[in-house]
mmCIF file of C-alpha atoms in Angstrom:
data_model
loop_
_atom_site.group_PDB
_atom_site.id
_atom_site.type_symbol
_atom_site.label_atom_id
_atom_site.label_comp_id
_atom_site.label_asym_id
_atom_site.label_seq_id
_atom_site.Cartn_x
_atom_site.Cartn_y
_atom_site.Cartn_z
ATOM 1 C CA MET A 21 1.450 -6.592 13.781
ATOM 2 C CA ILE A 22 3.875 -8.388 11.264
ATOM 3 C CA TYR A 23 4.460 -6.891 7.788
ATOM 4 C CA CYS A 24 6.433 -8.254 4.825
ATOM 5 C CA TYR A 25 6.132 -7.604 0.852
ATOM 6 C CA ASN A 26 7.759 -9.749 -1.883
ATOM 7 C CA GLU A 27 7.035 -8.308 -5.425
ATOM 8 C CA GLU A 28 8.123 -11.355 -7.250
ATOM 9 C CA ASP A 29 6.194 -14.045 -5.279
ATOM 10 C CA ASN A 30 3.642 -12.873 -2.737
ATOM 11 C CA SER A 31 2.919 -16.607 -1.783
ATOM 12 C CA ILE A 32 6.169 -16.616 0.034
ATOM 13 C CA VAL A 33 4.819 -14.012 2.336
ATOM 14 C CA TYR A 34 1.672 -15.881 2.672
ATOM 15 C CA ASN A 35 3.243 -19.108 3.736
ATOM 16 C CA ALA A 36 5.602 -17.350 6.132
ATOM 17 C CA TYR A 37 2.548 -16.018 8.107
ATOM 18 C CA LYS A 38 1.080 -19.428 8.039
ATOM 19 C CA ASP A 39 4.286 -20.612 9.613
ATOM 20 C CA ILE A 40 4.330 -18.064 12.390
ATOM 21 C CA ALA A 41 0.714 -18.985 13.144
ATOM 22 C CA LYS A 42 1.848 -22.170 14.636
ATOM 23 C CA PHE A 43 4.233 -20.663 17.147
ATOM 24 C CA ASP A 44 3.534 -21.654 20.739
ATOM 25 C CA SER A 45 3.345 -17.910 21.731
ATOM 26 C CA VAL A 46 0.651 -17.230 19.418
ATOM 27 C CA ASP A 47 -2.978 -17.197 20.834
ATOM 28 C CA GLU A 48 -5.097 -15.718 18.032
ATOM 29 C CA TYR A 49 -4.162 -14.363 14.772
ATOM 30 C CA ALA A 50 -5.458 -12.914 11.543
ATOM 31 C CA ILE A 51 -3.941 -12.843 8.258
ATOM 32 C CA HIS A 52 -5.320 -9.878 5.900
ATOM 33 C CA ARG A 53 -5.427 -10.763 2.310
ATOM 34 C CA SER A 54 -7.500 -8.235 -0.183
ATOM 35 C CA VAL A 55 -8.703 -7.386 -3.437
ATOM 36 C CA ASN A 56 -10.441 -4.171 -4.561
ATOM 37 C CA MET A 57 -13.617 -4.385 -6.353
ATOM 38 C CA LYS A 58 -14.679 -1.544 -8.580
ATOM 39 C CA ILE A 59 -18.238 -0.767 -8.202
ATOM 40 C CA ASP A 60 -20.912 1.665 -9.392
ATOM 41 C CA TYR A 61 -21.541 4.146 -6.420
ATOM 42 C CA LYS A 62 -24.815 5.433 -8.109
ATOM 43 C CA LYS A 63 -26.555 1.765 -7.472
ATOM 44 C CA TYR A 64 -25.357 1.258 -3.713
ATOM 45 C CA TYR A 65 -24.421 4.335 -1.949
ATOM 46 C CA SER A 66 -26.681 6.128 0.700
ATOM 47 C CA ASP A 67 -27.026 9.990 0.928
ATOM 48 C CA PHE A 68 -24.558 9.515 3.893
ATOM 49 C CA GLY A 69 -22.217 7.550 1.486
ATOM 50 C CA TYR A 70 -22.396 10.235 -1.232
ATOM 51 C CA ARG A 71 -21.874 13.025 1.236
ATOM 52 C CA VAL A 72 -18.794 11.533 2.924
ATOM 53 C CA ASN A 73 -17.181 10.792 -0.121
ATOM 54 C CA GLY A 74 -17.369 14.152 -1.647
ATOM 55 C CA LEU A 75 -19.865 12.958 -4.523
ATOM 56 C CA GLU A 76 -23.013 15.029 -3.827
ATOM 57 C CA ASN A 77 -22.128 17.516 -6.422
ATOM 58 C CA VAL A 78 -20.740 15.240 -9.213
ATOM 59 C CA GLU A 79 -22.536 15.227 -12.620
ATOM 60 C CA ASP A 80 -24.301 12.177 -13.846
ATOM 61 C CA THR A 81 -21.963 12.318 -16.773
ATOM 62 C CA GLU A 82 -18.836 12.396 -14.882
ATOM 63 C CA GLU A 83 -17.085 9.135 -14.554
ATOM 64 C CA VAL A 84 -15.645 8.665 -10.800
ATOM 65 C CA ASP A 85 -13.766 5.237 -9.856
ATOM 66 C CA THR A 86 -15.033 3.865 -6.551
ATOM 67 C CA TYR A 87 -14.002 0.602 -4.987
ATOM 68 C CA ILE A 88 -14.892 -1.528 -2.037
ATOM 69 C CA THR A 89 -12.255 -3.751 -0.400
ATOM 70 C CA ILE A 90 -12.982 -7.565 -0.119
ATOM 71 C CA LEU A 91 -10.943 -8.965 2.542
ATOM 72 C CA SER A 92 -10.158 -12.364 4.046
ATOM 73 C CA VAL A 93 -8.621 -12.607 7.495
ATOM 74 C CA GLY A 94 -7.560 -16.273 7.688
ATOM 75 C CA GLU A 95 -10.125 -19.321 8.458
ATOM 76 C CA ASP A 96 -9.664 -19.436 12.304
ATOM 77 C CA GLU A 97 -10.243 -15.622 12.892
ATOM 78 C CA TYR A 98 -13.219 -15.731 9.997
ATOM 79 C CA LYS A 99 -14.984 -18.467 12.066
ATOM 80 C CA ARG A 100 -14.400 -16.754 15.383
ATOM 81 C CA PHE A 101 -15.583 -13.382 13.751
ATOM 82 C CA ILE A 102 -18.867 -15.061 12.380
ATOM 83 C CA SER A 103 -19.498 -16.761 16.005
ATOM 84 C CA GLU A 104 -19.080 -13.256 17.400
ATOM 85 C CA ILE A 105 -21.961 -11.730 15.308
ATOM 86 C CA GLY A 106 -24.258 -14.591 15.751
ATOM 87 C CA GLU A 107 -23.760 -16.138 12.032
ATOM 88 C CA ASN A 108 -23.520 -19.687 10.793
ATOM 89 C CA TYR A 109 -20.298 -20.787 8.996
ATOM 90 C CA GLU A 110 -22.179 -22.909 6.403
ATOM 91 C CA GLU A 111 -24.379 -20.040 5.768
ATOM 92 C CA CYS A 112 -21.766 -17.332 5.338
ATOM 93 C CA LYS A 113 -18.957 -19.134 3.386
ATOM 94 C CA ASN A 114 -20.401 -18.609 0.033
ATOM 95 C CA GLY A 115 -21.062 -15.036 0.408
ATOM 96 C CA ALA A 116 -19.792 -11.750 2.014
ATOM 97 C CA ILE A 117 -20.497 -9.863 5.383
ATOM 98 C CA LEU A 118 -20.730 -6.219 4.797
ATOM 99 C CA ILE A 119 -18.974 -3.640 7.310
ATOM 100 C CA ASP A 120 -20.090 -0.218 6.192
ATOM 101 C CA ASP A 121 -20.358 1.697 9.326
ATOM 102 C CA TYR A 122 -18.163 4.951 9.082
ATOM 103 C CA ILE A 123 -17.585 7.902 11.578
ATOM 104 C CA HIS A 124 -17.359 11.331 9.689
ATOM 105 C CA TYR A 125 -15.414 14.193 11.265
ATOM 106 C CA GLY A 126 -16.830 17.373 9.904
ATOM 107 C CA ASP A 127 -15.974 20.910 10.323
ATOM 108 C CA ILE A 128 -18.747 21.249 12.793
ATOM 109 C CA LYS A 129 -19.794 18.056 14.102
ATOM 110 C CA LYS A 130 -19.101 14.453 14.064
ATOM 111 C CA GLU A 131 -21.685 12.089 12.093
ATOM 112 C CA GLU A 132 -21.838 8.376 12.074
ATOM 113 C CA GLY A 133 -23.927 6.462 9.307
ATOM 114 C CA GLU A 134 -23.783 3.655 6.741
ATOM 115 C CA VAL A 135 -22.139 4.044 3.343
ATOM 116 C CA TYR A 136 -24.217 1.786 1.493
ATOM 117 C CA ASN A 137 -27.984 1.217 0.837
ATOM 118 C CA LEU A 138 -27.470 -2.710 1.262
ATOM 119 C CA LYS A 139 -28.917 -5.157 3.718
ATOM 120 C CA ALA A 140 -28.404 -8.907 4.018
ATOM 121 C CA GLY A 141 -29.756 -10.821 1.118
ATOM 122 C CA ASP A 142 -28.908 -8.197 -1.381
ATOM 123 C CA THR A 143 -26.186 -8.592 -4.010
ATOM 124 C CA ILE A 144 -23.473 -6.099 -4.916
ATOM 125 C CA GLU A 145 -21.933 -6.336 -8.292
ATOM 126 C CA GLY A 146 -18.692 -5.048 -9.684
ATOM 127 C CA THR A 147 -15.454 -5.799 -11.259
ATOM 128 C CA VAL A 148 -11.986 -7.406 -10.042
ATOM 129 C CA ASP A 149 -9.393 -7.050 -12.653
ATOM 130 C CA ASN A 150 -11.894 -6.171 -15.463
ATOM 131 C CA LYS A 151 -13.659 -9.481 -14.798
ATOM 132 C CA LYS A 152 -17.404 -9.250 -13.524
ATOM 133 C CA GLN A 153 -17.939 -10.316 -10.038
ATOM 134 C CA SER A 154 -21.325 -10.727 -8.032
ATOM 135 C CA LEU A 155 -21.226 -11.257 -4.096
ATOM 136 C CA ARG A 156 -24.334 -11.923 -2.020
ATOM 137 C CA ILE A 157 -24.442 -10.146 1.203
ATOM 138 C CA VAL A 158 -24.956 -12.925 3.946
ATOM 139 C CA ALA A 159 -24.938 -10.608 6.913
ATOM 140 C CA LYS A 160 -24.257 -6.970 7.957
ATOM 141 C CA THR A 161 -22.507 -5.686 11.105
ATOM 142 C CA ASP A 162 -20.865 -2.977 12.900
ATOM 143 C CA LYS A 163 -18.396 -5.404 14.536
ATOM 144 C CA THR A 164 -15.009 -5.720 13.022
ATOM 145 C CA PRO A 165 -12.482 -8.909 12.664
ATOM 146 C CA MET A 166 -8.976 -8.581 14.322
ATOM 147 C CA GLY A 167 -6.974 -5.962 12.598
ATOM 148 C CA LEU A 168 -9.837 -3.578 11.670
ATOM 149 C CA GLU A 169 -10.769 -2.262 15.035
ATOM 150 C CA GLU A 170 -9.091 1.254 14.854
ATOM 151 C CA ILE A 171 -9.641 1.580 10.980
ATOM 152 C CA ASN A 172 -12.415 3.777 9.769
ATOM 153 C CA SER A 173 -13.074 3.392 6.132
ATOM 154 C CA CYS A 174 -15.356 5.540 4.049
ATOM 155 C CA TYR A 175 -15.481 2.796 1.406
ATOM 156 C CA GLY A 176 -16.531 -0.302 3.699
ATOM 157 C CA TYR A 177 -15.438 -3.929 3.642
ATOM 158 C CA LEU A 178 -16.804 -7.200 2.460
ATOM 159 C CA ILE A 179 -15.436 -9.828 4.620
ATOM 160 C CA VAL A 180 -15.124 -13.395 2.989
ATOM 161 C CA ASN A 181 -13.455 -16.716 3.724
ATOM 162 C CA ASP A 182 -9.847 -17.794 2.281
ATOM 163 C CA GLU A 183 -11.488 -20.117 -0.316
ATOM 164 C CA TYR A 184 -13.912 -17.183 -1.613
ATOM 165 C CA ILE A 185 -11.240 -14.656 -2.130
ATOM 166 C CA GLU A 186 -8.720 -17.055 -3.846
ATOM 167 C CA LYS A 187 -11.790 -17.480 -6.541
ATOM 168 C CA LEU A 188 -11.824 -13.749 -6.996
ATOM 169 C CA ARG A 189 -8.231 -13.598 -8.169
ATOM 170 C CA ASP A 190 -5.461 -15.872 -9.075
ATOM 171 C CA THR A 191 -2.835 -13.913 -6.985
ATOM 172 C CA VAL A 192 -4.015 -12.295 -3.681
ATOM 173 C CA GLU A 193 -1.390 -10.238 -1.920
ATOM 174 C CA ALA A 194 -1.057 -11.098 2.044
ATOM 175 C CA ALA A 195 -0.641 -7.739 3.230
ATOM 176 C CA LEU A 196 -0.529 -7.906 7.367
ATOM 177 C CA MET A 197 -0.487 -10.405 10.048
ATOM 178 C CA TYR A 198 -2.136 -9.485 13.509
ATOM 179 C CA ILE A 199 -1.373 -11.510 16.403
ATOM 180 C CA ASN A 200 -2.728 -11.791 20.211
ATOM 181 C CA SER A 201 -0.096 -13.269 22.064
ATOM 182 C CA ASN A 202 0.279 -14.570 25.699
ATOM 183 C CA ASP A 203 4.214 -13.626 25.386
ATOM 184 C CA THR A 204 5.103 -10.969 23.132
ATOM 185 C CA GLU A 205 8.833 -10.950 24.101
ATOM 186 C CA LYS A 206 9.062 -14.574 23.205
ATOM 187 C CA LEU A 207 6.958 -14.051 19.930
ATOM 188 C CA GLY A 208 9.684 -11.490 18.820
ATOM 189 C CA GLU A 209 12.442 -13.922 19.522
ATOM 190 C CA GLU A 210 10.678 -16.691 17.542
ATOM 191 C CA ILE A 211 10.095 -14.231 14.704
ATOM 192 C CA ASP A 212 13.761 -13.289 14.807
ATOM 193 C CA GLU A 213 14.861 -16.851 14.780
ATOM 194 C CA TYR A 214 12.523 -17.752 11.888
ATOM 195 C CA LYS A 215 13.957 -14.911 9.757
ATOM 196 C CA LYS A 216 17.318 -16.304 10.030
ATOM 197 C CA THR A 217 16.398 -19.587 8.585
ATOM 198 C CA ALA A 218 13.966 -18.134 5.990
ATOM 199 C CA GLY A 219 16.111 -16.800 3.331
ATOM 200 C CA GLU A 220 16.562 -13.410 1.700
ATOM 201 C CA GLU A 221 13.069 -13.401 0.474
ATOM 202 C CA LEU A 222 11.987 -12.508 4.005
ATOM 203 C CA GLU A 223 14.510 -10.083 4.719
ATOM 204 C CA GLU A 224 11.797 -7.284 5.085
ATOM 205 C CA LEU A 225 9.667 -9.405 7.537
ATOM 206 C CA SER A 226 8.961 -6.713 10.305
ATOM 207 C CA PHE A 227 7.252 -7.358 13.712
ATOM 208 C CA SER A 228 5.542 -4.325 15.664
ATOM 209 C CA ASN A 229 5.108 -5.035 19.417
ATOM 210 C CA TYR A 230 2.178 -2.959 20.686
ATOM 211 C CA ASP A 231 2.756 -4.114 24.175
ATOM 212 C CA GLU A 232 6.143 -2.192 23.955
ATOM 213 C CA TYR A 233 4.371 1.050 22.725
ATOM 214 C CA VAL A 234 1.638 0.679 25.623
ATOM 215 C CA GLU A 235 4.625 0.530 28.055
ATOM 216 C CA SER A 236 6.872 3.054 26.584
ATOM 217 C CA ASN A 237 3.818 5.591 26.613
#
């Protein structure tokens, strides 16, 4: 996993991730960029969604801000992901793939369910930066793209392609980059060399090697 943040110009981080994606030691990668869309949960949450988000006893007159994350993962990973779930790129590129399976660990038992009363073909509406947005759900799945395998969110995700997320907001932060590598040691060396020539804008670029964690454990 690679992380960097630049408050002044996040496009620098995104371009760095795209440079790293070209390294010989990179087999597969995902670049996560996201925006949060504010939604009216009363329109979309299932009974399970109400419960796991602690909203069963909220009065109708109470205002509760709820959001769903719209996430792009890079075109290569997006195409791999839609192939894995048996969908077609042309049919998916102008909509969103909903992931809303959630495991809730209660005091007595573990529950698994779907947060939303939504299916393929439905539309979800909300606001991004106070601007109205409407996304058609082209597919629904319990599978996840690279980087979300261990994440258990009670708010769900809408997976879109790179072009779509750029239409939602002028500036989209590049949060994390995930890589499957045939040689993680070489990858680490290549990233270190890249940082030396990249300039001070990328001084905070950090690389976490999960192979090392596994070996040490």
